[in-house]
């Protein structure tokens, strides 16, 4: 982000520099043209001792400056670009003709056609362009045209323009040095010399074109950015050029004042040494600061790498790196634990030793994706441990690239998902079993009518036969009919229990809770079991809480719950009989009803089996007392449908107590 900001800042600075350079060129050439028009030559040559800028030169500079300004200030304006291109092309063509005319000696003299000849200055022609000037204009015109015609993103043309602009800048600097050191040979001698103002304008034009080309092209690229080289170049080169220029200027200024060459040279040397010392000190400061920063960044990078390495090493996932051909380079502790291979065993080995034979076809598929640089994420497969055990794993494989973006290896994160897979399989199995159980329950619930109807008919006809409605039966026939009737009634009870349980499990059991009297309902239920209790010599007792009068419940299902508990209490009484006690209490907003007996009791290890479907506590007991193993399972389901709970307590040989609770206000459980 910082580099991006630096780049944006540099581009903005270069744009401003190009505009300033263009303004300087237009100002210098404009003053020269005004001087020629007003015959006030002092503003065309800076000093009476220097020759003035030729009017044609001033004209070409004015056009060049305008073209550069249009390109830099309004780069997207098509009309402005057209004018700038036309001006640059005009300069290039005219100056090329002038240069060819000078080299060929044809005497065509196109300048005489364009502008009148102003004569000579101290026997030196001043109204004509110097060959040096013409050459520089050919170079600068070409550079401007390359910039103006350069397509967006085309770097080569801008690079050539930057090289040409560098040549123009160099020519201008050489001419300036010639003036500062009094060396006419460097600015044209006595043939056709170049004016000092022309040199300044060429320096400005070269700088302006370089700035307009941008920071990505030499030599500007050597000065931009935050690198040590760029910072040294920004400091050292301008100071060096300034030192050369200032030294010559000081020698020219100091000598006339002192009239002593030795003193003048000494002062210049002292100044030069002072400037060089300051520059060297600054350079040392820059280099030292960068070295300190580099050392700090190196330490930070090492700490970061150490921190990342510790994270990788302490991860419970297997993390390892491989070469392009699958050779293991790194192997963390998580990988050692997951696969059973130590780091020393795996480093240098092929990763394919972890792949089972039946999974070898995966290797080519994975390698193809890796070659395309694709991220392989959460790829579930099977791998082999060192002990041969197969484990389910989830792989995430990413590429490792060098600084140039070339893929040099792969990083793999493997997670053991064996337990998750096992849990998923168990869940799926349970879902299938639950679906099958539900389908069975739905089938039985829907078959209620089809099963009960023929059975009721069989019971009805058996009762008619038993009562002699079809004629008198012999004792043997009565015995047979009685067995048929008993078996049918048992079968009907079994079917009713199965159908009730199936309805509950299928979610088709509908409760109709209404306000009901607890004492009355219990009394009605006791009347159903009273005869059976008398046969087993069981005494019935009731204990009612006077505060418990009414509750909201499905009366039929409430009686079914109570009847099942009472029937079991009577059925499992001792041979000599016993006592059966019903207790009803109110505890807050809950009705608590208990059925206690003094029967045979239940062993402690069998209590957990009580409310399971088709569970018989002991084979001998079930054979002696009979039963389907569904009564308590149905009772528990009915209690829970009412929003209540049921529990059992028992002492083997002493009796049992079954207690269920129901809310006073109906709160039905969702099916």
XYZ file of C-alpha atoms in Angstrom:
671
model
C 0.000 0.000 0.000
C 2.869 2.378 0.881
C 4.588 1.608 -2.427
C 1.337 2.353 -4.258
C 1.051 5.708 -2.458
C 4.684 6.527 -3.289
C 4.070 5.676 -6.940
C 0.925 7.830 -7.100
C 2.744 10.706 -5.391
C 5.683 10.427 -7.835
C 3.363 10.435 -10.868
C 1.608 13.572 -9.614
C 4.966 15.265 -9.002
C 6.188 14.402 -12.502
C 2.994 15.791 -14.046
C 3.550 19.072 -12.213
C 7.231 19.128 -13.275
C 6.272 18.662 -16.935
C 3.799 21.560 -16.725
C 6.349 23.829 -14.995
C 8.994 22.956 -17.617
C 6.563 23.793 -20.416
C 5.751 27.145 -18.798
C 9.481 27.959 -18.471
C 10.062 27.129 -22.152
C 7.100 29.246 -23.262
C 8.257 32.135 -21.052
C 11.868 32.097 -22.331
C 10.843 31.822 -25.983
C 8.055 34.362 -25.576
C 10.458 36.926 -24.103
C 12.913 36.277 -26.955
C 10.207 36.778 -29.596
C 9.078 39.961 -27.849
C 12.678 41.214 -27.812
C 13.032 40.686 -31.544
C 9.695 42.291 -32.293
C 10.433 45.304 -30.055
C 14.123 45.420 -31.083
C 14.999 45.094 -27.391
C 17.663 42.403 -27.668
C 18.721 42.460 -24.020
C 15.780 40.213 -23.089
C 16.786 37.722 -25.807
C 20.342 37.126 -24.538
C 20.449 37.677 -20.713
C 23.724 39.654 -20.903
C 25.145 42.082 -23.503
C 28.165 39.736 -23.745
C 26.027 36.795 -24.914
C 24.402 36.259 -28.282
C 20.599 36.415 -28.436
C 18.254 33.492 -29.151
C 17.410 33.409 -32.873
C 13.776 34.268 -33.693
C 13.267 30.902 -35.456
C 14.675 29.127 -32.405
C 12.328 31.112 -30.151
C 9.399 30.190 -32.419
C 10.231 26.467 -32.321
C 10.641 26.571 -28.532
C 7.293 28.307 -28.150
C 5.602 25.609 -30.263
C 7.451 22.824 -28.383
C 6.501 24.285 -24.999
C 2.864 24.605 -26.076
C 2.812 20.980 -27.321
C 4.315 19.732 -24.056
C 1.830 21.781 -22.006
C -1.154 20.437 -23.978
C 0.062 16.848 -23.541
C 0.712 17.224 -19.804
C -2.262 19.396 -18.829
C -4.977 17.843 -21.013
C -3.786 14.338 -21.976
C -7.318 13.080 -22.711
C -8.364 16.040 -24.903
C -8.329 14.813 -28.514
C -8.348 18.316 -30.039
C -5.443 19.424 -27.842
C -3.490 16.330 -28.872
C -4.059 17.092 -32.558
C -2.660 20.631 -32.180
C 0.294 19.301 -30.181
C 1.036 16.646 -32.828
C 0.858 19.209 -35.622
C 3.290 21.532 -33.773
C 5.779 18.742 -33.025
C 5.630 17.472 -36.623
C 6.180 21.000 -37.960
C 9.313 21.459 -35.809
C 10.656 18.019 -36.755
C 10.214 18.587 -40.511
C 11.605 22.158 -40.624
C 14.612 21.398 -38.404
C 15.363 18.223 -40.355
C 15.396 20.268 -43.596
C 17.670 22.874 -41.959
C 20.061 20.168 -40.780
C 20.162 18.456 -44.185
C 20.676 21.844 -45.878
C 23.555 22.632 -43.530
C 25.234 19.245 -44.046
C 24.711 19.232 -47.833
C 25.606 22.945 -48.308
C 22.784 23.376 -50.809
C 22.060 26.983 -49.778
C 18.292 26.356 -49.690
C 18.076 28.297 -46.411
C 14.456 27.619 -45.453
C 14.811 30.052 -42.554
C 15.196 32.943 -44.995
C 11.805 32.009 -46.401
C 10.176 31.810 -42.983
C 11.945 34.681 -41.161
C 14.132 37.629 -42.284
C 17.874 37.563 -41.590
C 18.735 39.898 -38.678
C 22.472 40.017 -39.419
C 25.445 39.276 -37.199
C 26.512 39.971 -33.621
C 30.252 40.682 -33.390
C 30.683 39.034 -36.786
C 28.649 35.987 -35.567
C 25.348 35.231 -37.349
C 22.565 35.354 -34.747
C 19.423 35.035 -36.773
C 19.959 31.454 -37.920
C 19.567 28.157 -36.089
C 22.791 26.417 -35.131
C 23.297 22.838 -36.377
C 23.458 21.838 -32.703
C 20.091 23.530 -32.130
C 18.562 21.940 -35.247
C 19.752 18.477 -34.185
C 18.333 18.984 -30.687
C 14.975 20.082 -32.137
C 14.875 16.980 -34.367
C 15.434 14.840 -31.262
C 12.910 16.714 -29.089
C 10.309 16.823 -31.891
C 10.639 13.081 -32.378
C 10.294 12.513 -28.631
C 7.152 14.656 -28.482
C 5.577 12.830 -31.444
C 6.325 9.436 -29.851
C 4.626 10.565 -26.645
C 1.647 12.044 -28.480
C 1.130 8.945 -30.659
C 1.963 6.386 -27.946
C -0.983 3.953 -27.436
C -2.194 3.390 -23.890
C -0.005 0.800 -22.198
C 2.591 0.796 -25.011
C 5.905 1.097 -23.202
C 8.446 0.849 -25.996
C 7.548 4.166 -27.691
C 7.662 6.047 -24.390
C 10.999 4.432 -23.592
C 12.455 5.679 -26.916
C 11.022 9.138 -26.232
C 12.750 9.150 -22.842
C 16.110 8.276 -24.434
C 15.731 11.079 -27.007
C 14.778 13.553 -24.257
C 17.864 12.523 -22.297
C 20.007 13.427 -25.326
C 18.349 16.857 -25.552
C 18.908 17.401 -21.814
C 22.569 16.397 -22.155
C 23.115 18.860 -25.020
C 21.625 21.667 -22.959
C 23.837 20.860 -19.952
C 26.992 20.719 -22.127
C 26.179 24.160 -23.579
C 25.617 25.577 -20.071
C 28.976 24.179 -18.908
C 30.615 25.773 -21.956
C 29.214 29.177 -20.984
C 30.065 28.794 -17.277
C 33.649 27.726 -17.949
C 34.135 30.062 -20.894
C 34.640 27.285 -23.455
C 33.146 28.407 -26.806
C 33.864 25.017 -28.357
C 31.099 23.532 -26.193
C 28.414 25.922 -27.476
C 29.286 26.174 -31.149
C 32.420 28.322 -31.313
C 32.464 31.142 -33.838
C 30.614 29.261 -36.575
C 26.983 29.376 -35.446
C 27.040 29.409 -31.611
C 24.082 28.425 -29.435
C 22.621 31.106 -27.166
C 22.697 30.691 -23.376
C 18.900 31.058 -23.260
C 18.658 28.264 -25.847
C 20.671 25.978 -23.544
C 18.379 26.762 -20.608
C 15.318 26.087 -22.775
C 16.718 22.742 -24.012
C 17.415 21.658 -20.431
C 13.824 22.550 -19.536
C 12.471 20.793 -22.637
C 14.450 17.604 -21.908
C 13.313 17.573 -18.284
C 9.707 18.248 -19.330
C 9.587 15.378 -21.852
C 11.175 12.972 -19.364
C 8.617 13.975 -16.728
C 5.749 13.578 -19.218
C 6.942 10.076 -20.193
C 6.513 8.911 -16.595
C 8.496 7.316 -13.806
C 8.830 3.862 -15.357
C 11.394 4.854 -17.991
C 15.100 5.506 -17.728
C 16.594 7.815 -16.516
C 13.570 8.942 -14.433
C 13.083 5.379 -13.140
C 16.523 5.619 -11.526
C 15.349 8.596 -9.421
C 11.845 7.470 -8.353
C 10.760 5.037 -5.678
C 11.969 4.388 -2.149
C 14.979 2.197 -2.964
C 18.461 3.163 -1.754
C 19.652 3.624 -5.344
C 16.824 6.033 -6.185
C 17.329 8.057 -3.023
C 21.112 8.329 -3.622
C 20.537 9.326 -7.238
C 18.048 12.016 -6.199
C 20.609 13.450 -3.821
C 23.967 12.828 -5.464
C 23.424 13.551 -9.178
C 21.712 16.969 -8.839
C 24.370 18.036 -6.343
C 27.122 16.855 -8.693
C 25.661 18.777 -11.650
C 25.076 21.834 -9.460
C 28.655 21.615 -8.166
C 30.029 21.557 -11.718
C 27.874 24.500 -12.750
C 28.406 26.540 -9.570
C 32.172 25.951 -9.576
C 32.500 27.444 -13.046
C 30.224 30.340 -12.153
C 32.108 31.069 -8.916
C 35.447 31.041 -10.730
C 34.070 33.582 -13.189
C 32.641 35.762 -10.399
C 35.398 35.471 -7.723
C 38.442 35.994 -9.991
C 37.466 39.525 -11.140
C 36.859 40.426 -7.469
C 40.202 39.089 -6.157
C 42.300 39.277 -9.341
C 44.087 36.235 -7.922
C 43.720 32.837 -9.586
C 45.173 30.945 -6.581
C 42.769 32.559 -4.103
C 39.810 32.055 -6.430
C 40.709 28.392 -6.989
C 41.192 27.870 -3.242
C 37.779 29.316 -2.410
C 36.153 27.162 -5.084
C 38.000 24.068 -3.755
C 36.929 24.803 -0.155
C 33.318 25.225 -1.258
C 33.466 22.036 -3.315
C 34.963 20.000 -0.448
C 32.315 21.368 1.940
C 29.497 20.432 -0.410
C 30.996 16.978 -1.070
C 31.428 16.384 2.694
C 27.789 17.252 3.321
C 26.690 14.985 0.489
C 28.861 12.073 1.688
C 27.542 12.533 5.244
C 23.989 12.452 3.944
C 24.733 9.385 1.812
C 26.185 7.594 4.849
C 23.086 8.554 6.827
C 20.807 7.147 4.131
C 22.763 3.923 3.750
C 23.096 3.477 7.534
C 19.394 4.103 8.064
C 18.471 1.636 5.354
C 20.825 -0.979 6.803
C 19.249 -0.510 10.247
C 15.758 -0.784 8.788
C 16.761 -3.831 6.770
C 18.166 -5.486 9.903
C 14.986 -4.663 11.850
C 12.798 -5.988 9.031
C 14.940 -9.124 8.847
C 14.471 -9.754 12.573
C 10.734 -9.128 12.274
C 10.562 -11.505 9.315
C 12.491 -14.147 11.273
C 10.162 -13.720 14.262
C 7.148 -13.979 11.971
C 8.518 -17.112 10.319
C 9.294 -18.598 13.736
C 5.761 -17.793 14.929
C 4.190 -19.320 11.809
C 6.430 -22.374 12.144
C 5.328 -22.860 15.759
C 1.671 -22.617 14.690
C 2.220 -25.243 11.989
C 4.169 -27.488 14.344
C 1.581 -27.302 17.140
C -1.426 -27.850 14.848
C -3.427 -31.036 15.422
C -3.946 -31.264 11.655
C -1.310 -32.901 9.501
C 0.586 -30.166 7.624
C 3.368 -31.041 5.209
C 5.137 -29.619 2.159
C 6.163 -31.479 -0.980
C 8.131 -30.822 -4.148
C 6.517 -30.850 -7.574
C 7.155 -34.608 -7.884
C 5.632 -35.384 -4.468
C 8.803 -35.678 -2.364
C 8.140 -34.674 1.248
C 10.129 -31.649 2.472
C 8.418 -30.880 5.794
C 6.306 -32.965 8.188
C 4.756 -31.529 11.360
C 3.884 -33.266 14.658
C 0.221 -33.457 13.642
C 1.254 -35.503 10.592
C 3.395 -37.773 12.772
C 0.432 -38.444 15.062
C -2.105 -38.909 12.245
C -0.058 -41.154 9.923
C 2.358 -42.778 12.398
C 5.487 -41.828 10.413
C 8.158 -39.663 12.029
C 9.505 -36.552 10.335
C 12.838 -38.255 9.625
C 11.048 -41.200 8.018
C 8.961 -39.052 5.682
C 11.406 -36.338 4.625
C 12.772 -37.306 1.234
C 10.120 -40.004 0.754
C 7.285 -39.976 -1.775
C 3.873 -38.950 -0.490
C 2.400 -41.849 -2.492
C 3.250 -44.302 0.299
C 0.170 -42.922 2.110
C -2.184 -43.706 -0.809
C -3.997 -47.107 -0.804
C -3.750 -49.179 -3.981
C -7.465 -48.772 -4.694
C -7.041 -44.973 -4.582
C -4.041 -44.658 -6.924
C -6.253 -43.301 -9.711
C -6.786 -40.189 -7.568
C -3.106 -39.226 -7.886
C -3.289 -38.298 -11.570
C -6.504 -36.307 -11.025
C -5.024 -34.384 -8.091
C -1.725 -33.790 -9.935
C -3.575 -32.396 -12.947
C -5.428 -29.885 -10.750
C -2.168 -28.962 -9.016
C -0.422 -28.355 -12.344
C -3.206 -25.939 -13.279
C -2.577 -24.098 -10.007
C -6.055 -24.881 -8.668
C -6.766 -24.905 -4.939
C -7.895 -28.367 -3.826
C -10.141 -27.705 -0.848
C -11.723 -30.210 1.571
C -11.142 -33.178 -0.748
C -12.381 -36.253 1.160
C -10.532 -39.497 0.561
C -8.828 -42.425 2.341
C -5.163 -42.703 3.344
C -2.972 -45.357 4.994
C -1.248 -45.139 8.354
C 2.150 -46.719 8.958
C 0.415 -49.656 10.717
C -1.735 -50.271 7.616
C -4.919 -48.869 9.126
C -7.122 -46.914 6.709
C -8.296 -43.483 7.858
C -10.733 -41.024 6.320
C -9.109 -37.640 5.671
C -10.058 -34.242 4.280
C -7.269 -32.683 2.166
C -6.650 -29.035 1.313
C -3.752 -28.618 -1.134
C -2.378 -25.231 -2.227
C 0.571 -24.199 -4.373
C 3.851 -22.753 -3.085
C 5.299 -20.067 -5.381
C 8.638 -18.243 -5.498
C 9.036 -14.464 -5.829
C 8.553 -14.648 -9.591
C 5.229 -16.494 -9.234
C 6.598 -19.853 -10.405
C 5.138 -22.943 -8.682
C 7.915 -24.717 -6.758
C 5.937 -27.072 -4.508
C 2.704 -27.826 -2.668
C 1.401 -27.390 0.863
C -1.080 -29.963 2.179
C -3.333 -29.758 5.246
C -4.922 -33.100 6.138
C -7.621 -33.570 8.776
C -8.641 -36.942 10.198
C -12.409 -37.253 9.660
C -12.703 -40.949 10.547
C -14.848 -40.301 13.626
C -17.005 -37.829 11.743
C -17.557 -40.345 8.952
C -18.433 -43.031 11.492
C -20.866 -40.685 13.230
C -22.427 -39.793 9.865
C -22.867 -43.488 9.045
C -24.470 -44.144 12.422
C -26.768 -41.172 11.917
C -27.769 -42.427 8.457
C -28.375 -45.928 9.820
C -30.498 -44.513 12.629
C -32.454 -42.402 10.176
C -33.107 -45.469 8.009
C -34.174 -47.495 11.049
C -36.398 -44.666 12.278
C -37.931 -44.348 8.817
C -38.557 -48.094 8.676
C -40.053 -48.082 12.181
C -42.267 -45.134 11.302
C -43.395 -46.848 8.099
C -44.257 -49.936 10.117
C -46.195 -47.879 12.659
C -48.058 -46.015 9.936
C -48.919 -49.309 8.263
C -50.274 -50.817 11.473
C -52.204 -47.657 12.328
C -53.805 -47.661 8.893
C -54.613 -51.371 9.238
C -56.611 -50.787 12.454
C -60.018 -51.340 10.885
C -58.903 -54.269 8.727
C -57.444 -56.118 11.745
C -60.136 -55.376 14.338
C -63.237 -56.011 12.213
C -62.783 -59.781 11.563
C -61.474 -60.322 15.105
C -64.530 -58.642 16.680
C -66.756 -60.845 14.514
C -64.917 -63.959 15.703
C -65.288 -62.874 19.367
C -68.969 -62.069 18.880
C -69.805 -65.438 17.320
C -67.770 -67.264 19.996
C -69.783 -65.510 22.717
C -73.041 -66.501 20.988
C -71.947 -70.124 20.809
C -70.817 -70.057 24.438
C -74.210 -68.710 25.554
C -76.044 -71.497 23.639
C -77.712 -69.170 21.150
C -77.078 -71.725 18.391
C -78.179 -74.706 20.492
C -76.858 -76.622 23.442
C -73.168 -77.577 23.357
C -71.486 -80.528 24.910
C -68.939 -79.946 27.654
C -66.126 -80.642 25.247
C -67.547 -78.181 22.706
C -67.972 -75.545 25.417
C -64.334 -76.042 26.391
C -63.257 -75.530 22.783
C -65.432 -72.411 22.346
C -64.155 -70.953 25.629
C -60.541 -71.424 24.474
C -61.403 -69.748 21.149
C -63.011 -66.812 22.983
C -60.092 -66.404 25.431
C -57.528 -66.542 22.648
C -59.470 -64.024 20.526
C -59.783 -61.619 23.464
C -56.022 -61.891 24.160
C -55.322 -61.327 20.488
C -57.640 -58.288 20.443
C -55.841 -56.831 23.467
C -52.505 -57.396 21.763
C -53.711 -55.802 18.538
C -55.155 -52.838 20.420
C -51.857 -52.342 22.239
C -49.860 -52.588 19.014
C -52.179 -50.213 17.199
C -52.135 -47.717 20.072
C -48.328 -47.775 20.189
C -48.114 -47.474 16.404
C -50.452 -44.496 16.412
C -48.338 -42.778 19.047
C -45.085 -43.434 17.184
C -46.611 -42.435 13.845
C -47.855 -39.189 15.396
C -51.492 -40.061 14.801
C -52.609 -40.370 18.402
C -54.969 -37.453 19.005
C -55.733 -36.434 22.615
C -58.919 -34.611 23.602
C -58.164 -33.001 26.960
C -61.168 -31.863 28.968
C -61.827 -30.915 32.563
C -62.403 -34.154 34.475
C -62.893 -35.217 38.090
C -59.909 -37.170 39.358
C -61.747 -39.069 42.164
C -64.614 -40.072 39.860
C -62.326 -41.238 37.080
C -60.191 -43.288 39.471
C -63.345 -44.847 40.962
C -64.617 -45.748 37.476
C -61.312 -47.403 36.643
C -61.230 -49.326 39.914
C -64.674 -50.740 39.156
C -63.186 -52.308 35.993
C -60.448 -54.085 37.951
C -62.454 -54.864 41.120
C -63.620 -58.359 40.111
C -60.128 -59.388 39.007
C -58.681 -58.086 42.271
C -61.147 -60.119 44.313
C -60.167 -63.301 42.421
C -56.494 -62.640 43.332
C -57.405 -61.768 46.923
C -56.071 -58.204 46.491
C -57.415 -55.459 48.754
C -57.961 -52.076 47.048
C -57.255 -48.806 48.924
C -57.597 -45.154 47.869
C -55.911 -42.072 49.352
C -57.097 -38.739 47.895
C -55.810 -35.213 48.455
C -58.927 -33.059 48.987
C -57.256 -30.233 47.034
C -56.939 -32.418 43.929
C -60.412 -32.429 42.377
C -60.134 -31.573 38.678
C -57.431 -31.747 36.001
C -57.431 -31.231 32.235
C -56.702 -34.520 30.444
C -58.039 -36.991 27.906
C -60.320 -39.061 30.178
C -60.233 -42.203 28.064
C -56.431 -42.211 27.878
C -56.152 -41.325 31.589
C -58.250 -44.380 32.423
C -56.096 -46.463 30.053
C -52.931 -45.355 31.899
C -54.431 -46.143 35.269
C -55.986 -49.419 34.128
C -52.628 -50.682 32.784
C -50.914 -49.924 36.091
C -53.739 -51.476 38.162
C -53.857 -54.576 35.945
C -50.119 -55.134 36.358
C -50.349 -54.643 40.127
C -53.098 -57.277 40.412
C -51.494 -59.662 37.904
C -48.119 -59.665 39.684
C -49.545 -60.051 43.199
C -48.418 -62.895 45.420
C -50.370 -66.154 45.578
C -51.722 -65.317 49.032
C -52.952 -61.936 47.775
C -51.950 -58.471 48.944
C -52.812 -54.796 49.008
C -53.072 -52.300 46.161
C -53.079 -48.600 47.092
C -53.925 -45.664 44.815
C -52.654 -42.261 46.001
C -53.588 -38.935 44.366
C -51.915 -35.694 45.486
C -51.670 -32.099 44.319
C -48.135 -30.651 44.272
C -48.218 -27.092 42.989
C -49.645 -27.167 39.464
C -48.976 -30.916 39.125
C -51.191 -33.928 39.856
C -49.168 -36.844 41.270
C -50.807 -40.298 41.125
C -49.178 -43.465 42.479
C -50.133 -47.158 42.281
C -48.424 -49.224 45.005
C -48.661 -52.964 45.538
C -47.261 -55.620 47.828
C -46.628 -58.069 45.014
C -43.581 -59.995 43.848
C -41.541 -56.828 43.090
C -38.868 -56.241 40.435
C -35.144 -56.837 40.593
C -33.095 -53.642 40.452
C -31.277 -54.610 37.230
C -34.639 -55.157 35.485
C -36.216 -51.774 36.309
C -34.527 -50.117 33.284
C -36.330 -52.600 30.975
C -39.826 -51.756 32.207
C -40.894 -49.135 29.665
C -39.276 -50.696 26.566
C -41.385 -52.227 23.813
C -41.723 -56.007 23.819
C -39.372 -56.303 26.805
C -40.018 -59.252 29.128
C -38.253 -58.884 32.446
C -37.637 -62.604 32.997
C -38.596 -65.563 30.852
C -40.054 -67.513 33.757
C -42.228 -64.633 34.922
C -43.552 -63.921 31.422
C -44.433 -67.580 30.944
C -46.218 -67.731 34.300
C -48.083 -64.412 34.218
C -48.360 -63.790 30.463
C -48.453 -60.395 28.784
C -47.363 -58.697 25.562
C -44.629 -56.423 26.899
C -46.412 -53.373 25.489
C -48.588 -52.122 28.375
C -45.967 -50.065 30.212
C -44.444 -48.794 26.932
C -47.894 -47.480 25.898
C -48.496 -46.087 29.385
C -45.230 -44.140 29.281
C -46.028 -42.737 25.814
C -49.524 -41.648 26.887
C -48.209 -39.950 30.028
C -45.594 -38.058 27.998
C -48.186 -37.048 25.392
C -50.028 -35.326 28.243
C -46.808 -33.486 29.138
C -46.140 -35.664 32.193
C -43.564 -38.165 33.479
C -43.662 -41.690 34.910
C -41.213 -43.596 37.100
C -41.035 -46.903 38.966
C -39.609 -47.952 42.317
C -39.477 -51.545 43.540
C -38.003 -53.938 46.047
C -37.781 -57.508 44.915
C -40.143 -59.680 46.946
C -41.821 -56.709 48.676
C -43.739 -54.840 45.954
C -43.580 -51.946 43.502
C -44.758 -48.353 43.192
C -45.479 -46.698 39.823
C -45.919 -42.921 39.957
C -46.967 -40.629 37.126
C -47.422 -36.856 37.123
C -49.671 -34.753 34.911
C -50.050 -30.975 34.691
C -53.319 -29.602 36.058
C -53.691 -27.538 32.884
C -53.332 -29.467 29.663
C -49.893 -28.941 28.010
C -49.730 -31.530 25.271
C -46.328 -32.687 24.045
C -45.596 -32.030 20.345
C -45.734 -35.194 18.293
